[in-house]
mmCIF file of C-alpha atoms in Angstrom:
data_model
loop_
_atom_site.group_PDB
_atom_site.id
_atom_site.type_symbol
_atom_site.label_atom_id
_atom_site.label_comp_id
_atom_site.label_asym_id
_atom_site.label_seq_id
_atom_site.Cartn_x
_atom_site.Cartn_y
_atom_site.Cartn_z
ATOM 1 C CA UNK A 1 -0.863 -21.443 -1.037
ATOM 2 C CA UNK A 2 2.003 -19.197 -2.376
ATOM 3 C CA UNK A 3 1.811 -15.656 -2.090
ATOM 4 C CA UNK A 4 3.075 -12.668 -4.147
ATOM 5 C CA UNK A 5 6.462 -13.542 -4.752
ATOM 6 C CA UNK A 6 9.264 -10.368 -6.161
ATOM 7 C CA UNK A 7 12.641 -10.804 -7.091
ATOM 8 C CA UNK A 8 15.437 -9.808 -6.300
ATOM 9 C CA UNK A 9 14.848 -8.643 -2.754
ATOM 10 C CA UNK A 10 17.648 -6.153 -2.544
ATOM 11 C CA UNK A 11 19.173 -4.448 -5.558
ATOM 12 C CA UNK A 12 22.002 -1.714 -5.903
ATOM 13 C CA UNK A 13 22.956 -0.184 -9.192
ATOM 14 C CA UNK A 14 24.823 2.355 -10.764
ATOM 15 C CA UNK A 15 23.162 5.606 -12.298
ATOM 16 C CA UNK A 16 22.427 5.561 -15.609
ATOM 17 C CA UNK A 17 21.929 1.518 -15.844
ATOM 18 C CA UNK A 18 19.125 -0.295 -16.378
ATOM 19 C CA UNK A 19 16.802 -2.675 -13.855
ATOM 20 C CA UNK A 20 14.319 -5.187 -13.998
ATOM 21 C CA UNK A 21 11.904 -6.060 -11.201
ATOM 22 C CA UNK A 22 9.754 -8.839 -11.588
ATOM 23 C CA UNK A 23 6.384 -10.235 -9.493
ATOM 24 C CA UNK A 24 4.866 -13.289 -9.168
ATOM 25 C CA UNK A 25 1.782 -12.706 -8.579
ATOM 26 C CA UNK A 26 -0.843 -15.325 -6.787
ATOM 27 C CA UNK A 27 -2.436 -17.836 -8.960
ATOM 28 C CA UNK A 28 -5.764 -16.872 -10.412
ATOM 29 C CA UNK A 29 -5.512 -13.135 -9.494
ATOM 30 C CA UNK A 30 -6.240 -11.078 -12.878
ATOM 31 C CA UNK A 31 -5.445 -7.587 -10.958
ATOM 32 C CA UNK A 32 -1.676 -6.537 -10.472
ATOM 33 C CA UNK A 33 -0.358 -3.280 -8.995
ATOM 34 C CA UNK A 34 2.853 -1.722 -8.813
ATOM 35 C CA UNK A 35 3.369 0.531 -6.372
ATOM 36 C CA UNK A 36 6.871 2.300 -4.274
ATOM 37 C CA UNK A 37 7.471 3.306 -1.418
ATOM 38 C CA UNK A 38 10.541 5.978 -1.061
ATOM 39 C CA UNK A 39 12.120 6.781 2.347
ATOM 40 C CA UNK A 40 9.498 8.551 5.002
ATOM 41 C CA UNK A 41 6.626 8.280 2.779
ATOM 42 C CA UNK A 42 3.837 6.209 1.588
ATOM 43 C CA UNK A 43 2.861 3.769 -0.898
ATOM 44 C CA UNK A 44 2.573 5.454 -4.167
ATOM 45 C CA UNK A 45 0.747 3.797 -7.106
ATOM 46 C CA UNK A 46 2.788 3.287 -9.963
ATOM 47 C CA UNK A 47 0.465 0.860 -13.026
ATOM 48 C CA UNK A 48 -2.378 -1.218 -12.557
ATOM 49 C CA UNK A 49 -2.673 -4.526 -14.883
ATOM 50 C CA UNK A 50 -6.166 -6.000 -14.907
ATOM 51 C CA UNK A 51 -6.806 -9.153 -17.268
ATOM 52 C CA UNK A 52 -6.194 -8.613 -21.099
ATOM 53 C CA UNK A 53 -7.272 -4.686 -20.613
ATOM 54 C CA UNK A 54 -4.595 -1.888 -21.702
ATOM 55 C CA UNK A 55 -2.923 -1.127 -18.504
ATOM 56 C CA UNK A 56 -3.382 2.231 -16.280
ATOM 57 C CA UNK A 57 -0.209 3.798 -16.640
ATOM 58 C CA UNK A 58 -1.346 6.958 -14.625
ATOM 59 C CA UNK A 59 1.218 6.321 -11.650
ATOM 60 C CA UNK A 60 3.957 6.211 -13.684
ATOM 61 C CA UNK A 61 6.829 9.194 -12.949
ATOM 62 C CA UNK A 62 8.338 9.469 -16.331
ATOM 63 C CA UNK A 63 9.158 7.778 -19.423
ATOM 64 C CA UNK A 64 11.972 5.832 -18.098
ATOM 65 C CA UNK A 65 9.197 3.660 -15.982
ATOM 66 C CA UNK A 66 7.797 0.821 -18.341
ATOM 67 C CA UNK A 67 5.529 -3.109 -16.887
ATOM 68 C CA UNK A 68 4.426 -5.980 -18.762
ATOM 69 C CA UNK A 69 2.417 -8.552 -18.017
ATOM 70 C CA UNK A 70 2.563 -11.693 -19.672
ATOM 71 C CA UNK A 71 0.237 -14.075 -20.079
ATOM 72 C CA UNK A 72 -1.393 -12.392 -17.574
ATOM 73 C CA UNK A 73 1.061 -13.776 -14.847
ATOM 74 C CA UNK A 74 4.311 -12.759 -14.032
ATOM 75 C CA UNK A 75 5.098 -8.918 -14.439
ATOM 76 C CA UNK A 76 8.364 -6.853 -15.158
ATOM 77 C CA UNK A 77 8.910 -3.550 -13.996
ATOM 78 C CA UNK A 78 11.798 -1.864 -16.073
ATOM 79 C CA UNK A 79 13.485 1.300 -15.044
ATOM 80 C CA UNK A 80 15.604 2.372 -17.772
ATOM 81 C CA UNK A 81 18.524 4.964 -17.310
ATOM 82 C CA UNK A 82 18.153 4.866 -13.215
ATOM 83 C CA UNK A 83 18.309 8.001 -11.146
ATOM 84 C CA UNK A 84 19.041 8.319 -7.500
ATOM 85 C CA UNK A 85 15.294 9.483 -6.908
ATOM 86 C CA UNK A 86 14.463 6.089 -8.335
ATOM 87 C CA UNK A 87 15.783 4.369 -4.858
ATOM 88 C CA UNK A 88 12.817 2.681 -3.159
ATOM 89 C CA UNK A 89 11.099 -0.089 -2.311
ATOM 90 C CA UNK A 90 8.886 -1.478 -5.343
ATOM 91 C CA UNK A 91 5.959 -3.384 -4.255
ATOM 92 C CA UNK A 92 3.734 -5.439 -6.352
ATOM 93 C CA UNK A 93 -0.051 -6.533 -4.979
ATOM 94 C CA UNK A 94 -1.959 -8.738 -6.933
ATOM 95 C CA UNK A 95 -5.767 -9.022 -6.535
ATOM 96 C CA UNK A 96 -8.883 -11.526 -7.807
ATOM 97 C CA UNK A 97 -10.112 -8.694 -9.803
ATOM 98 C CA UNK A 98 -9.799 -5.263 -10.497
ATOM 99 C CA UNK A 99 -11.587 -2.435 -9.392
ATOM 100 C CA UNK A 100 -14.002 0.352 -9.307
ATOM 101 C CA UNK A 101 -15.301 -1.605 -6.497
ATOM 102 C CA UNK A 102 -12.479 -2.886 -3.965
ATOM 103 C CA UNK A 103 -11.034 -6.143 -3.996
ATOM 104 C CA UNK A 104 -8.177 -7.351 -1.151
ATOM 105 C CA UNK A 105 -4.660 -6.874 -2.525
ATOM 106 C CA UNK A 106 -2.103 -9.152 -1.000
ATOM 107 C CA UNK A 107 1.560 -7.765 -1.150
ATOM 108 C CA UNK A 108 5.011 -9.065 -2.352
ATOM 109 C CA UNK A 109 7.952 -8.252 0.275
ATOM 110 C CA UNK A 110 9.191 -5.588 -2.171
ATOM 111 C CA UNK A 111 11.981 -5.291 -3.990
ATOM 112 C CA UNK A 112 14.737 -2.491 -2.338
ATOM 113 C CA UNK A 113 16.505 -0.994 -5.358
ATOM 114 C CA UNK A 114 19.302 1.266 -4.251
ATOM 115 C CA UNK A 115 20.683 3.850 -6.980
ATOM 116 C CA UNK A 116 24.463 4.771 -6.256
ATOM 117 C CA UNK B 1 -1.627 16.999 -2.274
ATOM 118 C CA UNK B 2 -2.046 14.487 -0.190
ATOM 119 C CA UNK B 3 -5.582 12.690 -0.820
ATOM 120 C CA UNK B 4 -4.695 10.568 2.626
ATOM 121 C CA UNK B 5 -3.068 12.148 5.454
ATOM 122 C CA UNK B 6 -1.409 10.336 8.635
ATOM 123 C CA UNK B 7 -0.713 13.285 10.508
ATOM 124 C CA UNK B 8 1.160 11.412 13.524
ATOM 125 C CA UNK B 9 4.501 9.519 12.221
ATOM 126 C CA UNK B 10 4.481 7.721 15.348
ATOM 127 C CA UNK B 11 2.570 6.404 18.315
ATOM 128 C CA UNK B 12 3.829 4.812 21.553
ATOM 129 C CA UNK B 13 1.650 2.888 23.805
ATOM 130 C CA UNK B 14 1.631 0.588 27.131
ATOM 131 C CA UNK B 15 1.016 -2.940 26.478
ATOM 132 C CA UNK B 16 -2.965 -3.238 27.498
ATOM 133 C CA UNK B 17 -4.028 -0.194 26.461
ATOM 134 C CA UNK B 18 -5.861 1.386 23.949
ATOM 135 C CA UNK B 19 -4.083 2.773 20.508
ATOM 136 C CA UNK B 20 -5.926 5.170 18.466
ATOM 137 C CA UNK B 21 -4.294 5.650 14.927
ATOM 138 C CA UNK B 22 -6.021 8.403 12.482
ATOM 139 C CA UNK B 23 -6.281 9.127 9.016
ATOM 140 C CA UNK B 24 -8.124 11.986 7.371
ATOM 141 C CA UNK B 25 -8.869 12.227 3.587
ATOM 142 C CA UNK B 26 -9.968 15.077 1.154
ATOM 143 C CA UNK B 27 -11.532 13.061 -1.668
ATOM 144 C CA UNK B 28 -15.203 12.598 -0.743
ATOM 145 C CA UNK B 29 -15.082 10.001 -4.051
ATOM 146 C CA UNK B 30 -13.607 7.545 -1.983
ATOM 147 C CA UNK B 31 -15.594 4.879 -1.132
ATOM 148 C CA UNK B 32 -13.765 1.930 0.742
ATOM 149 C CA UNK B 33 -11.505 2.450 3.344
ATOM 150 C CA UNK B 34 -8.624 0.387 4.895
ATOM 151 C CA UNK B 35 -5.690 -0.415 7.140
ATOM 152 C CA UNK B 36 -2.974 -2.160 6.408
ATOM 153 C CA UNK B 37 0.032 -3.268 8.653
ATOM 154 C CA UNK B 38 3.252 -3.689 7.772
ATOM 155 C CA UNK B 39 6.407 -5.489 9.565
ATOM 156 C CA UNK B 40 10.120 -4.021 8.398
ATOM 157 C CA UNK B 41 11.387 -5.992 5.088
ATOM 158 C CA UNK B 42 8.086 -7.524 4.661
ATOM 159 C CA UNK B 43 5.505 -6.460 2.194
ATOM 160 C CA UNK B 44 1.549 -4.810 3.725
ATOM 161 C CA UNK B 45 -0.710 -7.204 5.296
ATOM 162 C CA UNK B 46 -4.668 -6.324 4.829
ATOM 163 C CA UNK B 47 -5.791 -6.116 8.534
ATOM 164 C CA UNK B 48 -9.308 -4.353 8.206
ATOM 165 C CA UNK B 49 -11.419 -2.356 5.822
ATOM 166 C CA UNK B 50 -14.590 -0.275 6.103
ATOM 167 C CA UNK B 51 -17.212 1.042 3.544
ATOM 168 C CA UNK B 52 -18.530 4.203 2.921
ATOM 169 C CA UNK B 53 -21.573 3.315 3.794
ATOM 170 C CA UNK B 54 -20.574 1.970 7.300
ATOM 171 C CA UNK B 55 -19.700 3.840 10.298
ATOM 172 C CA UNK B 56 -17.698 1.245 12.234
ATOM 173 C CA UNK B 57 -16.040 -2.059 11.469
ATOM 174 C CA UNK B 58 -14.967 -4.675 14.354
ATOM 175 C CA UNK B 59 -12.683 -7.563 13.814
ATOM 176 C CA UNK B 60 -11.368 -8.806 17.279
ATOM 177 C CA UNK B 61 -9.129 -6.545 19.338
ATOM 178 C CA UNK B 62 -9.211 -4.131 16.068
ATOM 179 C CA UNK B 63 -12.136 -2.110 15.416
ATOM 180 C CA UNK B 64 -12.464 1.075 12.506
ATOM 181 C CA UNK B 65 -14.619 4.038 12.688
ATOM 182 C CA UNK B 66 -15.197 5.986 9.944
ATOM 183 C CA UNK B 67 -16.651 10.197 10.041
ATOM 184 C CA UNK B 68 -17.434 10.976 6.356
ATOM 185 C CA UNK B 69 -18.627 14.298 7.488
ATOM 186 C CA UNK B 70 -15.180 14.910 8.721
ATOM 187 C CA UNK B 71 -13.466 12.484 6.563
ATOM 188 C CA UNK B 72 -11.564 10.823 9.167
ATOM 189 C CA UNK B 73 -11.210 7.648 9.885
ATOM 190 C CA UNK B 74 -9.440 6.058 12.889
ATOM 191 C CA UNK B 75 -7.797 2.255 13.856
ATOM 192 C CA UNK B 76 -8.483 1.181 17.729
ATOM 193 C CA UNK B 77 -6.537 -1.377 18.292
ATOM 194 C CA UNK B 78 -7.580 -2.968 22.147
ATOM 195 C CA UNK B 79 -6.104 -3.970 24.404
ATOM 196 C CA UNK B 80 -2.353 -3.255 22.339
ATOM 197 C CA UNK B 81 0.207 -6.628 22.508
ATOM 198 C CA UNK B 82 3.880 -5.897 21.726
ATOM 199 C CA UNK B 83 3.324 -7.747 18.289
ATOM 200 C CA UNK B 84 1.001 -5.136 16.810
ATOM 201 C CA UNK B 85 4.300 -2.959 16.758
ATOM 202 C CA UNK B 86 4.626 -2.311 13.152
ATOM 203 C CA UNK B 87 3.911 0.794 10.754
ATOM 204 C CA UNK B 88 -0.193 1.260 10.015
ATOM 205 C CA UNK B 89 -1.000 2.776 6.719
ATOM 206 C CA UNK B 90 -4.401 4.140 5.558
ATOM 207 C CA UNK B 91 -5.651 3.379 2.210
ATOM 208 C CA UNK B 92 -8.446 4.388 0.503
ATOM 209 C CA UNK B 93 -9.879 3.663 -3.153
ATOM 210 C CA UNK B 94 -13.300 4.844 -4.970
ATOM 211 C CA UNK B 95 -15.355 5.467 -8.052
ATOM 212 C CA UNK B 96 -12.908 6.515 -10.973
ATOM 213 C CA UNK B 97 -10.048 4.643 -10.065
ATOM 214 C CA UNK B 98 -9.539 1.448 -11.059
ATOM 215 C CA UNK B 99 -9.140 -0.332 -7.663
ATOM 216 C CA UNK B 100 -5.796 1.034 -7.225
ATOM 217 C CA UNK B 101 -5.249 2.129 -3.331
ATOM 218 C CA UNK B 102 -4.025 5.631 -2.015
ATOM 219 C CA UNK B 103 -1.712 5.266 0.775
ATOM 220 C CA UNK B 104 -1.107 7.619 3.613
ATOM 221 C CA UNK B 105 2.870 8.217 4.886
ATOM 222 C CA UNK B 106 1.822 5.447 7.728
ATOM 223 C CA UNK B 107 1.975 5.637 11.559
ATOM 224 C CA UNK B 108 5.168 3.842 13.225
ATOM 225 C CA UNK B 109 2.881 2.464 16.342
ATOM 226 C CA UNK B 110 4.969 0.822 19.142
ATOM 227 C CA UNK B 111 3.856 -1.021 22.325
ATOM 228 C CA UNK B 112 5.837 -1.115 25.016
ATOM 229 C CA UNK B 113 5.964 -4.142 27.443
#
């Protein structure tokens, strides 16, 4: 079947402007992650989405970082007022169910959003 | 601070032989372990996971070992092909978080023909 599916691949905006990311995750998976992944270093967790439950925002580097999920589906990541820090590859992971205890996550190719 | 911690950036092995790849961790909370592999402008492929409450983990050429007392873990991959060139991350999750992973800065491993 289809796997995590993120759009666009490759993004390059101005500072100061607005993006959207969005992820398809894979039908039937109630867990979604966010995570980036900046030049040289790891993954880095950004929100966690599991079912109808308030989201775990704990990854999230500032105020300018907001995700929905709707209908428990597709996801948005919005990055308002972009910075050059903010350039990165944004992955999303979606998973049959959340945690404590582990459950695979199977990745999207990531979106590359460069900040001029 | 770094909860995982992939101390070597990068690794470069003969086709046929052994790679070691090793992780280390601080938070003794963490209670699943894993490695995933990932290819350039593709997203991380799962490749092999090991519990706490396990000291190894085979799957094929690919086999995990996990020291808790040290908290290290380590990925032997034998005998290496040219295809398993790719980065290796560490990951590890645990009791209070909610299934989110923590990723180490990966392991460029590359096998030379």
């Amino acid at each position: 079947g289809a796997g995590v599916s993120q759009s666009p691949s490759n993004k390059v905006t101005e500072k100061g402007k607005d993006v959207e990311l969005r992820c398809d995750p894979i039908s039937g998976h109630t867990a979604l992650y966010w995570y980036r992944q900046s030049l040289g270093q790891g993954l880095e967790f950004l929100i966690y989405f599991q079912g109808n439950s308030a989201p775990d925002k704990s990854g999230l580097p500032s105020d300018r970082f907001s995700a929905e999920r709707t209908g428990g589906s597709v996801s948005t990541l919005t990055i308002q007022r972009t910075q050059q820090e903010d350039s990165a590859v944004y992955l999303c992971a979606s998973s049959l169910a959340g945690g404590p205890s582990y459950n695979e996550q199977f990745f999207g190719p990531g979106t590359r959003l460069t900040v001029l | 601070d770094q909860q995982v911690k992939q101390n070597s950036p990068s690794l470069s092995v003969q086709e046929g032989r052994i790679s070691i790849l090793n992780c280390d961790y601080t938070n003794s909370m963490f209670d699943y372990f894993l490695w995933y592999k990932k290819y350039p402008a593709e997203g991380p492929t799962f490749l092999i996971s090991i519990s706490s409450i396990k000291d190894k983990n085979e799957d094929g050429r690919f086999t995990v070992f996990l020291n808790k007392s040290a908290k290290h873990l380590s990925l032997h991959i034998v005998p290496s092909q040219p295809g398993d060139s790719a980065v290796y991350f560490c990951a590890a999750s645990g009791w209070g978080s909610q299934g989110n992973l923590i990723f180490g800065k990966g392991t460029k491993l590359s096998v030379k023909p």
